[in-house]
Amino acid sequence: MGKTTGKTIVKGLGFCGSAIGANICTVDIDEEQDKILRIRPFHYDTEYDEDHFNKWKIEAHGKTFEPGYKMVSGPLSFGYKKRVYSKNRIPYPLKREDWDPNGERNTHNRGKSRYVRISWDEATQIIAEEIKRVHDEYGPLSILCQADGHGETKFVHGTHGCQTRLLGRIGDYTLQARQPDSWEGWYWGAKHIWGMDPLGQQNLQNNVIRDISENGDAVLFWGADPETTPWGWGGMMASRLCYWFTEVGVKQIHISPDVNYTNAVHADKWIPVLPNTDAALQLAIAYTWISEGTFDRAYLDTHSIGYDNFAYYVMGGEDGIPKTPKWAAKKCGVPAYTIKALARYWAKRAVSIAHCNGGSFIRSCYAHEPARLEVALLGMQGLGKPGANQFKFIEWSLFGMPTVSPLPPSVEIPNCGPAFRGREFSVRPSIIPKTMIPQAIMNPPVQWYGHIAAGLPREDQFVGPLTFPLEGKERIHMMWSDAPCWETCWNGGNEMQEALRHESLEFVLIQHPWMENDCLFADILLPVNTKFEEEDIGTDSDNGMWNVVYYEQQAIKSRFESKSDLECVEEVAKKLEQFGGIYENVHARMMDDGMSHEDFMRAGFENTGAAKEMTFEQFKEKQYYPFPTREDYDELPAGLSQFYEDPEAHPLSTPSGKLEYYSTALADIFPDDVIRGPIPKWVEDGDGHYERIDSKRARTYPFLIVSNHPRWRVHANHDDMTWLREIETCKVVGPDGYGYEPIWVNPIDAGKLGLKSGDIAKLYNERGGVLGGVIVSERIMPGVVYQDHGARVDSIVTGRGGLDRGGANNLIAPSATTSKNAHGEVTSGFLVNIEKADVFQLAEQYPEAFGRSYDSASGVVVDAYIVEGA
């Protein structure tokens, strides 16, 4: 790990949440001053010699690609100490000033009221009494656990659901389902054409990078930004791969509305396409191939079913509209000649498609259609042949599957599951899909299909209809949330603000390190440690080099009065024991009969192969164990090559074992679903969505917004990091000194609107508005505005029709889900308008909102929300 002044420890500084670690880093600390000095790259070979690793390599065209021994995490990890010392840390337990559990609860003031300081003893006593009251009056299913999301990755200290360990032992609870948020279109659509559980993306990726390097001509980056998105999940190996492709002559073609950071550095060609219109482009490519006879019909005859039904639709047989490049150009903004050129290039060459999960491409209305159509196109050109697969630049060990890494895998994906104290279950008898939480709170009952937990098999989508509340049970009356960012990371955020103020929701409890987003709607807030203040165990299996399990020493003492997520729940458990009965001895029970934090770490370690090589004590001394590369890594079949060569012997996980251009399952189970039918199509409108540029709404809201994974955050994390906010493309400083979330506007549109770089503008539709700072740039195509998702909420006016200063554009995203039987989020590719805003006039109109305590380096600070002297 290298020598430096002070003590050196390791920490996993990825932001995957739950028990999926990443981005192992070296941390230098000064124990005497109780201070984090610096965060540095981790070196794998400090405690182990080179012979241990079985170093892999990829050779192609006379060149060699191989890992080094230094883990290169992203800037979010190296700058993370600034987040630890943020002026926005919640310092001690807080109670909303006008919430009285024994009197007026004033639910309508959530998001507006400020907070008063209370002690841990008072806070946990109130919480225990509220749990007991809700149990007695309504039953345990009236408590909703929001127990998932993205934040710090912890194991023993269990961000994301350690409250379920308590509530499950004193009756039950209702669980917010773990939505397939990064994979929505794949999950709801692609699974029905090629299977590929658990996520709908290609799950056989072994040696795909080697295969492309040797045999590929081009990679289509369909909305992918591997110079940005993997930062929170696995470091910079994705960036290295883009440079490698250039080195070996593999062309990189970017299809997206914007010149993202990878596009700007690596692209050989940019094809701008309007947000959420990819299906039109894909259909026109298929039309070109069919009309010119440049697809692999022999392959389809043996590897697919239902292709003729699909071709009939593409050629206009079903609706009388041939899906020609000219037709598509009006829908997607890509000229017909460009569509033809792309189609002809692809037909003559070995082309793969890359993603960093779906991002904006897969998180819009009808996102299951472009997901299915992408697979349909790959099939038409011989999916699985040399150089033709789909692969990911991220999450190379998801669900513990050794086949999802396109790079040589380690001998083991270490699983510290026994250490994890977060969410106990993914499926419960009483659940609510995350996308349906506002409706479930304000207007129950609600119904849907499938348990909607990421990773469930395709068949689960047909289970139902399911209902909340369960028959004879009460609605939601209490919510217990951790690491909350619903309103800024999901669709219809302004509606969620309304739900959080609903009179039926009598108690909102939130635990979190920082005062941000949903925290402002809590009745009780508990201050949580960052992982630097905790001792834990972790894994990093997404770096693309070597999987590693590591021991995390405590770096600094707890700041202020904070406790870990697990310790917060433990304190509540201890208070509940005063009531006896089902609450008796519940603290020991939730800790698996009294196991200690050390016991859990030991159990996690012993569940990995490292326990075969060393004792737990030796592991703690060395601080990490890296797993070497598999001996047979070079012999693993490349991608879907076995399916390509023999589909009968190596079938897909569809009902037929083949590519299903016509899904008999969708046809049989949802025969009246005209949006997600058996054949992938172009969908103009319906199921609550009217977000096309040809719609009547577009006359009032003529721009489509693209909202990507952010460059300078991981979803809603890091928006107060001072080092990052100094960067020009991170925030645009307005004339009032406030750092506004950037909005990219094309010069053509800016000229028509009278906007220039540095102006503050409002993005809006009938659902509300958000402010942002204008950057005039040709990096966004005309007719589109670009603003990253996840900015920290800073509401001027809350609820439906509200206005947000922070630029959290999910607040104005549609509330309707992907389609009626596919309950995914819709957070990009929707219609907005934009106009210049006068911040000084707004400040006069809303003096309280514009007068909040503000730090120019980090944003709104916690003092803005605490009653002075209370």
PDB file of C-alpha atoms in Angstrom, residues 42-299:
ATOM      1  CA  PHE A  42      -4.374   0.943  -3.514  1.00  0.00           C
ATOM      2  CA  HIS A  43      -1.475  -1.351  -4.470  1.00  0.00           C
ATOM      3  CA  TYR A  44      -2.295  -5.049  -4.668  1.00  0.00           C
ATOM      4  CA  ASP A  45       1.323  -6.200  -4.410  1.00  0.00           C
ATOM      5  CA  THR A  46       2.278  -4.631  -1.071  1.00  0.00           C
ATOM      6  CA  GLU A  47       1.643  -7.834   0.890  1.00  0.00           C
ATOM      7  CA  TYR A  48       1.739 -10.404  -1.944  1.00  0.00           C
ATOM      8  CA  ASP A  49       4.354 -11.123  -4.596  1.00  0.00           C
ATOM      9  CA  GLU A  50       3.623 -11.263  -8.326  1.00  0.00           C
ATOM     10  CA  ASP A  51       3.494 -15.063  -8.414  1.00  0.00           C
ATOM     11  CA  HIS A  52       0.366 -14.959  -6.297  1.00  0.00           C
ATOM     12  CA  PHE A  53      -1.744 -13.204  -8.915  1.00  0.00           C
ATOM     13  CA  ASN A  54      -1.480 -15.332 -12.071  1.00  0.00           C
ATOM     14  CA  LYS A  55      -1.472 -12.090 -14.013  1.00  0.00           C
ATOM     15  CA  TRP A  56      -3.705 -12.215 -17.082  1.00  0.00           C
ATOM     16  CA  LYS A  57      -3.170 -10.614 -20.444  1.00  0.00           C
ATOM     17  CA  ILE A  58      -4.999 -10.044 -23.733  1.00  0.00           C
ATOM     18  CA  GLU A  59      -3.003 -10.087 -26.961  1.00  0.00           C
ATOM     19  CA  ALA A  60      -4.329  -8.786 -30.270  1.00  0.00           C
ATOM     20  CA  HIS A  61      -2.787  -7.363 -33.418  1.00  0.00           C
ATOM     21  CA  GLY A  62       0.699  -7.497 -31.944  1.00  0.00           C
ATOM     22  CA  LYS A  63      -0.280  -5.518 -28.846  1.00  0.00           C
ATOM     23  CA  THR A  64      -0.847  -6.538 -25.215  1.00  0.00           C
ATOM     24  CA  PHE A  65      -3.353  -5.392 -22.602  1.00  0.00           C
ATOM     25  CA  GLU A  66      -2.855  -6.395 -18.988  1.00  0.00           C
ATOM     26  CA  PRO A  67      -3.611  -5.127 -15.491  1.00  0.00           C
ATOM     27  CA  GLY A  68      -1.091  -3.341 -13.343  1.00  0.00           C
ATOM     28  CA  TYR A  69      -0.849  -3.809  -9.617  1.00  0.00           C
ATOM     29  CA  LYS A  70      -2.297  -0.411  -8.736  1.00  0.00           C
ATOM     30  CA  MET A  71      -6.060  -0.052  -8.372  1.00  0.00           C
ATOM     31  CA  VAL A  72      -7.116   3.199 -10.031  1.00  0.00           C
ATOM     32  CA  SER A  73     -10.342   4.304  -8.442  1.00  0.00           C
ATOM     33  CA  GLY A  74     -12.210   7.359  -9.655  1.00  0.00           C
ATOM     34  CA  PRO A  75     -12.044  10.945  -8.392  1.00  0.00           C
ATOM     35  CA  LEU A  76     -15.222  10.527  -6.338  1.00  0.00           C
ATOM     36  CA  SER A  77     -13.394   8.038  -4.132  1.00  0.00           C
ATOM     37  CA  PHE A  78     -10.174  10.038  -3.812  1.00  0.00           C
ATOM     38  CA  GLY A  79     -12.067  13.195  -2.876  1.00  0.00           C
ATOM     39  CA  TYR A  80     -14.431  11.491  -0.478  1.00  0.00           C
ATOM     40  CA  LYS A  81     -12.849  12.829   2.707  1.00  0.00           C
ATOM     41  CA  LYS A  82     -14.413  16.183   1.810  1.00  0.00           C
ATOM     42  CA  ARG A  83     -17.807  14.513   2.149  1.00  0.00           C
ATOM     43  CA  VAL A  84     -16.864  13.245   5.611  1.00  0.00           C
ATOM     44  CA  TYR A  85     -16.138  16.779   6.793  1.00  0.00           C
ATOM     45  CA  SER A  86     -19.105  18.309   4.974  1.00  0.00           C
ATOM     46  CA  LYS A  87     -20.861  21.254   6.566  1.00  0.00           C
ATOM     47  CA  ASN A  88     -24.049  19.387   5.783  1.00  0.00           C
ATOM     48  CA  ARG A  89     -23.464  16.505   8.217  1.00  0.00           C
ATOM     49  CA  ILE A  90     -26.405  15.864  10.549  1.00  0.00           C
ATOM     50  CA  PRO A  91     -24.705  16.439  13.913  1.00  0.00           C
ATOM     51  CA  TYR A  92     -27.186  14.960  16.402  1.00  0.00           C
ATOM     52  CA  PRO A  93     -30.737  13.577  16.602  1.00  0.00           C
ATOM     53  CA  LEU A  94     -33.330  16.060  15.384  1.00  0.00           C
ATOM     54  CA  LYS A  95     -37.093  16.397  15.706  1.00  0.00           C
ATOM     55  CA  ARG A  96     -39.282  18.463  13.417  1.00  0.00           C
ATOM     56  CA  GLU A  97     -40.181  21.552  15.423  1.00  0.00           C
ATOM     57  CA  ASP A  98     -43.948  21.379  14.874  1.00  0.00           C
ATOM     58  CA  TRP A  99     -44.365  17.598  15.074  1.00  0.00           C
ATOM     59  CA  ASP A 100     -45.759  16.407  18.400  1.00  0.00           C
ATOM     60  CA  PRO A 101     -46.299  12.636  18.687  1.00  0.00           C
ATOM     61  CA  ASN A 102     -48.746  13.334  21.506  1.00  0.00           C
ATOM     62  CA  GLY A 103     -50.526  16.206  19.799  1.00  0.00           C
ATOM     63  CA  GLU A 104     -50.540  17.990  16.437  1.00  0.00           C
ATOM     64  CA  ARG A 105     -48.396  16.231  13.856  1.00  0.00           C
ATOM     65  CA  ASN A 106     -48.716  18.889  11.128  1.00  0.00           C
ATOM     66  CA  THR A 107     -47.891  16.492   8.350  1.00  0.00           C
ATOM     67  CA  HIS A 108     -48.611  19.215   5.781  1.00  0.00           C
ATOM     68  CA  ASN A 109     -45.506  21.083   6.961  1.00  0.00           C
ATOM     69  CA  ARG A 110     -43.027  18.350   6.136  1.00  0.00           C
ATOM     70  CA  GLY A 111     -40.420  19.780   3.789  1.00  0.00           C
ATOM     71  CA  LYS A 112     -41.046  23.247   5.215  1.00  0.00           C
ATOM     72  CA  SER A 113     -40.532  22.989   8.984  1.00  0.00           C
ATOM     73  CA  ARG A 114     -37.149  23.233  10.628  1.00  0.00           C
ATOM     74  CA  TYR A 115     -35.716  20.996  13.347  1.00  0.00           C
ATOM     75  CA  VAL A 116     -34.799  21.103  17.022  1.00  0.00           C
ATOM     76  CA  ARG A 117     -32.056  19.154  18.743  1.00  0.00           C
ATOM     77  CA  ILE A 118     -33.017  16.220  20.952  1.00  0.00           C
ATOM     78  CA  SER A 119     -30.992  13.549  22.741  1.00  0.00           C
ATOM     79  CA  TRP A 120     -30.470   9.976  21.589  1.00  0.00           C
ATOM     80  CA  ASP A 121     -32.452   8.860  24.614  1.00  0.00           C
ATOM     81  CA  GLU A 122     -35.436  11.038  23.710  1.00  0.00           C
ATOM     82  CA  ALA A 123     -35.258  10.172  20.013  1.00  0.00           C
ATOM     83  CA  THR A 124     -35.157   6.409  20.522  1.00  0.00           C
ATOM     84  CA  GLN A 125     -37.900   6.568  23.167  1.00  0.00           C
ATOM     85  CA  ILE A 126     -40.181   8.405  20.726  1.00  0.00           C
ATOM     86  CA  ILE A 127     -39.358   5.911  17.965  1.00  0.00           C
ATOM     87  CA  ALA A 128     -40.018   2.899  20.198  1.00  0.00           C
ATOM     88  CA  GLU A 129     -43.339   4.346  21.351  1.00  0.00           C
ATOM     89  CA  GLU A 130     -44.366   5.122  17.782  1.00  0.00           C
ATOM     90  CA  ILE A 131     -43.582   1.570  16.610  1.00  0.00           C
ATOM     91  CA  LYS A 132     -45.594   0.171  19.521  1.00  0.00           C
ATOM     92  CA  ARG A 133     -48.489   2.556  18.796  1.00  0.00           C
ATOM     93  CA  VAL A 134     -48.588   1.736  15.080  1.00  0.00           C
ATOM     94  CA  HIS A 135     -48.461  -1.990  15.876  1.00  0.00           C
ATOM     95  CA  ASP A 136     -51.359  -1.662  18.295  1.00  0.00           C
ATOM     96  CA  GLU A 137     -53.529   0.650  16.190  1.00  0.00           C
ATOM     97  CA  TYR A 138     -52.860  -0.520  12.650  1.00  0.00           C
ATOM     98  CA  GLY A 139     -50.694  -3.628  12.621  1.00  0.00           C
ATOM     99  CA  PRO A 140     -47.044  -4.117  11.599  1.00  0.00           C
ATOM    100  CA  LEU A 141     -47.713  -3.980   7.843  1.00  0.00           C
ATOM    101  CA  SER A 142     -48.481  -0.282   8.237  1.00  0.00           C
ATOM    102  CA  ILE A 143     -44.744   0.347   8.630  1.00  0.00           C
ATOM    103  CA  LEU A 144     -42.995   0.860   5.284  1.00  0.00           C
ATOM    104  CA  CYS A 145     -39.276   0.122   5.114  1.00  0.00           C
ATOM    105  CA  GLN A 146     -37.465   2.040   2.411  1.00  0.00           C
ATOM    106  CA  ALA A 147     -34.510  -0.277   2.572  1.00  0.00           C
ATOM    107  CA  ASP A 148     -32.595   0.085  -0.653  1.00  0.00           C
ATOM    108  CA  GLY A 149     -30.871   2.582  -2.860  1.00  0.00           C
ATOM    109  CA  HIS A 150     -27.376   3.865  -3.475  1.00  0.00           C
ATOM    110  CA  GLY A 151     -25.057   5.193  -0.826  1.00  0.00           C
ATOM    111  CA  GLU A 152     -21.970   4.038   0.989  1.00  0.00           C
ATOM    112  CA  THR A 153     -21.238   0.333   0.729  1.00  0.00           C
ATOM    113  CA  LYS A 154     -21.181  -1.242   4.166  1.00  0.00           C
ATOM    114  CA  PHE A 155     -21.524  -4.796   5.381  1.00  0.00           C
ATOM    115  CA  VAL A 156     -21.821  -5.095   9.162  1.00  0.00           C
ATOM    116  CA  HIS A 157     -23.035  -1.559   9.545  1.00  0.00           C
ATOM    117  CA  GLY A 158     -25.700  -2.225   6.994  1.00  0.00           C
ATOM    118  CA  THR A 159     -26.890   0.831   5.123  1.00  0.00           C
ATOM    119  CA  HIS A 160     -30.035  -0.116   3.217  1.00  0.00           C
ATOM    120  CA  GLY A 161     -32.330  -1.991   5.481  1.00  0.00           C
ATOM    121  CA  CYS A 162     -30.854  -2.984   8.812  1.00  0.00           C
ATOM    122  CA  GLN A 163     -34.213  -1.872  10.270  1.00  0.00           C
ATOM    123  CA  THR A 164     -35.745  -4.925   8.594  1.00  0.00           C
ATOM    124  CA  ARG A 165     -33.643  -7.079  10.950  1.00  0.00           C
ATOM    125  CA  LEU A 166     -35.516  -5.524  13.844  1.00  0.00           C
ATOM    126  CA  LEU A 167     -39.026  -5.219  12.430  1.00  0.00           C
ATOM    127  CA  GLY A 168     -39.003  -8.776  11.102  1.00  0.00           C
ATOM    128  CA  ARG A 169     -38.571 -10.052  14.657  1.00  0.00           C
ATOM    129  CA  ILE A 170     -41.438  -8.089  16.153  1.00  0.00           C
ATOM    130  CA  GLY A 171     -44.134  -9.029  13.669  1.00  0.00           C
ATOM    131  CA  ASP A 172     -43.630  -7.924  10.089  1.00  0.00           C
ATOM    132  CA  TYR A 173     -43.389  -4.858   7.834  1.00  0.00           C
ATOM    133  CA  THR A 174     -44.090  -3.666   4.301  1.00  0.00           C
ATOM    134  CA  LEU A 175     -41.037  -3.550   2.064  1.00  0.00           C
ATOM    135  CA  GLN A 176     -40.330  -1.109  -0.741  1.00  0.00           C
ATOM    136  CA  ALA A 177     -39.469  -3.498  -3.585  1.00  0.00           C
ATOM    137  CA  ARG A 178     -35.926  -3.312  -4.939  1.00  0.00           C
ATOM    138  CA  GLN A 179     -36.711  -2.040  -8.403  1.00  0.00           C
ATOM    139  CA  PRO A 180     -34.443  -3.026 -11.346  1.00  0.00           C
ATOM    140  CA  ASP A 181     -33.590   0.665 -11.627  1.00  0.00           C
ATOM    141  CA  SER A 182     -30.367   0.445 -13.614  1.00  0.00           C
ATOM    142  CA  TRP A 183     -31.803  -2.151 -15.950  1.00  0.00           C
ATOM    143  CA  GLU A 184     -35.486  -1.165 -16.368  1.00  0.00           C
ATOM    144  CA  GLY A 185     -35.825  -1.652 -20.138  1.00  0.00           C
ATOM    145  CA  TRP A 186     -33.698  -4.802 -20.127  1.00  0.00           C
ATOM    146  CA  TYR A 187     -35.701  -6.263 -17.275  1.00  0.00           C
ATOM    147  CA  TRP A 188     -39.143  -5.487 -18.709  1.00  0.00           C
ATOM    148  CA  GLY A 189     -38.314  -5.983 -22.383  1.00  0.00           C
ATOM    149  CA  ALA A 190     -35.093  -7.726 -23.352  1.00  0.00           C
ATOM    150  CA  LYS A 191     -35.788 -10.714 -21.103  1.00  0.00           C
ATOM    151  CA  HIS A 192     -38.715 -11.566 -23.368  1.00  0.00           C
ATOM    152  CA  ILE A 193     -36.540 -11.864 -26.463  1.00  0.00           C
ATOM    153  CA  TRP A 194     -33.373 -13.527 -25.118  1.00  0.00           C
ATOM    154  CA  GLY A 195     -33.937 -14.360 -21.437  1.00  0.00           C
ATOM    155  CA  MET A 196     -30.658 -13.428 -19.777  1.00  0.00           C
ATOM    156  CA  ASP A 197     -31.760 -13.510 -16.177  1.00  0.00           C
ATOM    157  CA  PRO A 198     -31.208 -11.897 -13.783  1.00  0.00           C
ATOM    158  CA  LEU A 199     -31.172  -8.453 -15.467  1.00  0.00           C
ATOM    159  CA  GLY A 200     -31.976  -8.901 -19.142  1.00  0.00           C
ATOM    160  CA  GLN A 201     -28.520  -7.798 -20.262  1.00  0.00           C
ATOM    161  CA  GLN A 202     -26.126 -10.354 -21.722  1.00  0.00           C
ATOM    162  CA  ASN A 203     -25.044 -12.546 -18.820  1.00  0.00           C
ATOM    163  CA  LEU A 204     -22.440 -14.568 -20.751  1.00  0.00           C
ATOM    164  CA  GLN A 205     -19.576 -12.122 -21.251  1.00  0.00           C
ATOM    165  CA  ASN A 206     -16.443 -14.145 -20.554  1.00  0.00           C
ATOM    166  CA  ASN A 207     -13.561 -13.237 -22.893  1.00  0.00           C
ATOM    167  CA  VAL A 208     -15.718 -10.771 -24.852  1.00  0.00           C
ATOM    168  CA  ILE A 209     -13.019  -8.081 -24.649  1.00  0.00           C
ATOM    169  CA  ARG A 210     -10.449 -10.491 -26.038  1.00  0.00           C
ATOM    170  CA  ASP A 211     -12.890 -11.585 -28.759  1.00  0.00           C
ATOM    171  CA  ILE A 212     -13.642  -8.000 -29.822  1.00  0.00           C
ATOM    172  CA  SER A 213      -9.946  -7.125 -29.735  1.00  0.00           C
ATOM    173  CA  GLU A 214      -9.126 -10.021 -32.058  1.00  0.00           C
ATOM    174  CA  ASN A 215     -12.214 -10.148 -34.274  1.00  0.00           C
ATOM    175  CA  GLY A 216     -14.308  -7.006 -33.833  1.00  0.00           C
ATOM    176  CA  ASP A 217     -14.503  -4.061 -36.194  1.00  0.00           C
ATOM    177  CA  ALA A 218     -16.565  -1.688 -34.063  1.00  0.00           C
ATOM    178  CA  VAL A 219     -18.370  -1.192 -30.779  1.00  0.00           C
ATOM    179  CA  LEU A 220     -21.601   0.793 -30.609  1.00  0.00           C
ATOM    180  CA  PHE A 221     -21.708   2.804 -27.399  1.00  0.00           C
ATOM    181  CA  TRP A 222     -25.481   3.107 -27.181  1.00  0.00           C
ATOM    182  CA  GLY A 223     -25.882   5.864 -24.618  1.00  0.00           C
ATOM    183  CA  ALA A 224     -22.848   4.574 -22.710  1.00  0.00           C
ATOM    184  CA  ASP A 225     -20.317   6.751 -20.895  1.00  0.00           C
ATOM    185  CA  PRO A 226     -17.596   4.517 -19.427  1.00  0.00           C
ATOM    186  CA  GLU A 227     -15.472   7.559 -18.586  1.00  0.00           C
ATOM    187  CA  THR A 228     -18.159   8.554 -16.057  1.00  0.00           C
ATOM    188  CA  THR A 229     -20.649   5.938 -14.904  1.00  0.00           C
ATOM    189  CA  PRO A 230     -18.244   3.274 -13.545  1.00  0.00           C
ATOM    190  CA  TRP A 231     -16.579   5.734 -11.155  1.00  0.00           C
ATOM    191  CA  GLY A 232     -18.788   4.721  -8.260  1.00  0.00           C
ATOM    192  CA  TRP A 233     -18.862   1.009  -9.107  1.00  0.00           C
ATOM    193  CA  GLY A 234     -15.451  -0.156 -10.223  1.00  0.00           C
ATOM    194  CA  GLY A 235     -12.901   2.510 -11.016  1.00  0.00           C
ATOM    195  CA  MET A 236     -11.138   3.384 -14.240  1.00  0.00           C
ATOM    196  CA  MET A 237     -10.608   0.045 -16.001  1.00  0.00           C
ATOM    197  CA  ALA A 238     -13.473   0.973 -18.350  1.00  0.00           C
ATOM    198  CA  SER A 239     -11.517   4.047 -19.413  1.00  0.00           C
ATOM    199  CA  ARG A 240      -8.432   1.936 -20.090  1.00  0.00           C
ATOM    200  CA  LEU A 241     -10.487  -0.378 -22.303  1.00  0.00           C
ATOM    201  CA  CYS A 242     -11.616   2.534 -24.476  1.00  0.00           C
ATOM    202  CA  TYR A 243      -7.999   3.515 -25.060  1.00  0.00           C
ATOM    203  CA  TRP A 244      -7.196  -0.138 -25.808  1.00  0.00           C
ATOM    204  CA  PHE A 245      -9.901  -0.360 -28.468  1.00  0.00           C
ATOM    205  CA  THR A 246      -8.356   2.621 -30.219  1.00  0.00           C
ATOM    206  CA  GLU A 247      -4.923   1.038 -29.969  1.00  0.00           C
ATOM    207  CA  VAL A 248      -6.042  -2.179 -31.695  1.00  0.00           C
ATOM    208  CA  GLY A 249      -8.189  -0.429 -34.316  1.00  0.00           C
ATOM    209  CA  VAL A 250     -11.685  -1.187 -33.013  1.00  0.00           C
ATOM    210  CA  LYS A 251     -13.923   1.734 -33.999  1.00  0.00           C
ATOM    211  CA  GLN A 252     -16.038   3.405 -31.328  1.00  0.00           C
ATOM    212  CA  ILE A 253     -19.396   4.714 -32.543  1.00  0.00           C
ATOM    213  CA  HIS A 254     -21.499   6.708 -30.078  1.00  0.00           C
ATOM    214  CA  ILE A 255     -25.272   6.889 -30.396  1.00  0.00           C
ATOM    215  CA  SER A 256     -26.689   9.427 -27.933  1.00  0.00           C
ATOM    216  CA  PRO A 257     -28.202  12.927 -27.804  1.00  0.00           C
ATOM    217  CA  ASP A 258     -25.049  14.309 -26.206  1.00  0.00           C
ATOM    218  CA  VAL A 259     -21.299  14.214 -26.609  1.00  0.00           C
ATOM    219  CA  ASN A 260     -20.676  12.670 -23.209  1.00  0.00           C
ATOM    220  CA  TYR A 261     -17.221  12.458 -21.698  1.00  0.00           C
ATOM    221  CA  THR A 262     -16.312   9.161 -23.368  1.00  0.00           C
ATOM    222  CA  ASN A 263     -17.703  10.362 -26.680  1.00  0.00           C
ATOM    223  CA  ALA A 264     -15.587  13.518 -26.490  1.00  0.00           C
ATOM    224  CA  VAL A 265     -12.336  11.605 -25.946  1.00  0.00           C
ATOM    225  CA  HIS A 266     -12.738   8.303 -27.770  1.00  0.00           C
ATOM    226  CA  ALA A 267     -15.469   8.447 -30.416  1.00  0.00           C
ATOM    227  CA  ASP A 268     -14.675   7.792 -34.061  1.00  0.00           C
ATOM    228  CA  LYS A 269     -18.263   8.752 -34.933  1.00  0.00           C
ATOM    229  CA  TRP A 270     -21.125  10.476 -33.100  1.00  0.00           C
ATOM    230  CA  ILE A 271     -24.686   9.822 -34.217  1.00  0.00           C
ATOM    231  CA  PRO A 272     -26.969  12.245 -32.358  1.00  0.00           C
ATOM    232  CA  VAL A 273     -30.423  10.809 -31.648  1.00  0.00           C
ATOM    233  CA  LEU A 274     -33.328  12.437 -29.825  1.00  0.00           C
ATOM    234  CA  PRO A 275     -33.856  11.066 -26.298  1.00  0.00           C
ATOM    235  CA  ASN A 276     -36.095   7.995 -26.089  1.00  0.00           C
ATOM    236  CA  THR A 277     -36.471   7.667 -29.860  1.00  0.00           C
ATOM    237  CA  ASP A 278     -33.885   4.915 -30.331  1.00  0.00           C
ATOM    238  CA  ALA A 279     -36.642   2.460 -31.260  1.00  0.00           C
ATOM    239  CA  ALA A 280     -37.341   4.391 -34.465  1.00  0.00           C
ATOM    240  CA  LEU A 281     -33.656   4.336 -35.409  1.00  0.00           C
ATOM    241  CA  GLN A 282     -33.438   0.603 -34.664  1.00  0.00           C
ATOM    242  CA  LEU A 283     -36.517  -0.225 -36.727  1.00  0.00           C
ATOM    243  CA  ALA A 284     -35.145   1.727 -39.676  1.00  0.00           C
ATOM    244  CA  ILE A 285     -31.876  -0.206 -39.479  1.00  0.00           C
ATOM    245  CA  ALA A 286     -33.873  -3.433 -39.561  1.00  0.00           C
ATOM    246  CA  TYR A 287     -35.879  -2.101 -42.542  1.00  0.00           C
ATOM    247  CA  THR A 288     -32.673  -1.346 -44.436  1.00  0.00           C
ATOM    248  CA  TRP A 289     -31.297  -4.820 -43.831  1.00  0.00           C
ATOM    249  CA  ILE A 290     -34.536  -6.519 -44.823  1.00  0.00           C
ATOM    250  CA  SER A 291     -35.058  -4.439 -47.957  1.00  0.00           C
ATOM    251  CA  GLU A 292     -31.427  -4.880 -49.045  1.00  0.00           C
ATOM    252  CA  GLY A 293     -31.111  -8.513 -47.968  1.00  0.00           C
ATOM    253  CA  THR A 294     -28.068  -7.817 -45.797  1.00  0.00           C
ATOM    254  CA  PHE A 295     -28.989  -9.792 -42.683  1.00  0.00           C
ATOM    255  CA  ASP A 296     -28.237 -13.387 -41.686  1.00  0.00           C
ATOM    256  CA  ARG A 297     -31.433 -15.237 -42.580  1.00  0.00           C
ATOM    257  CA  ALA A 298     -29.834 -18.654 -42.173  1.00  0.00           C
ATOM    258  CA  TYR A 299     -28.882 -17.787 -38.596  1.00  0.00           C
TER     259      TYR A 299
END
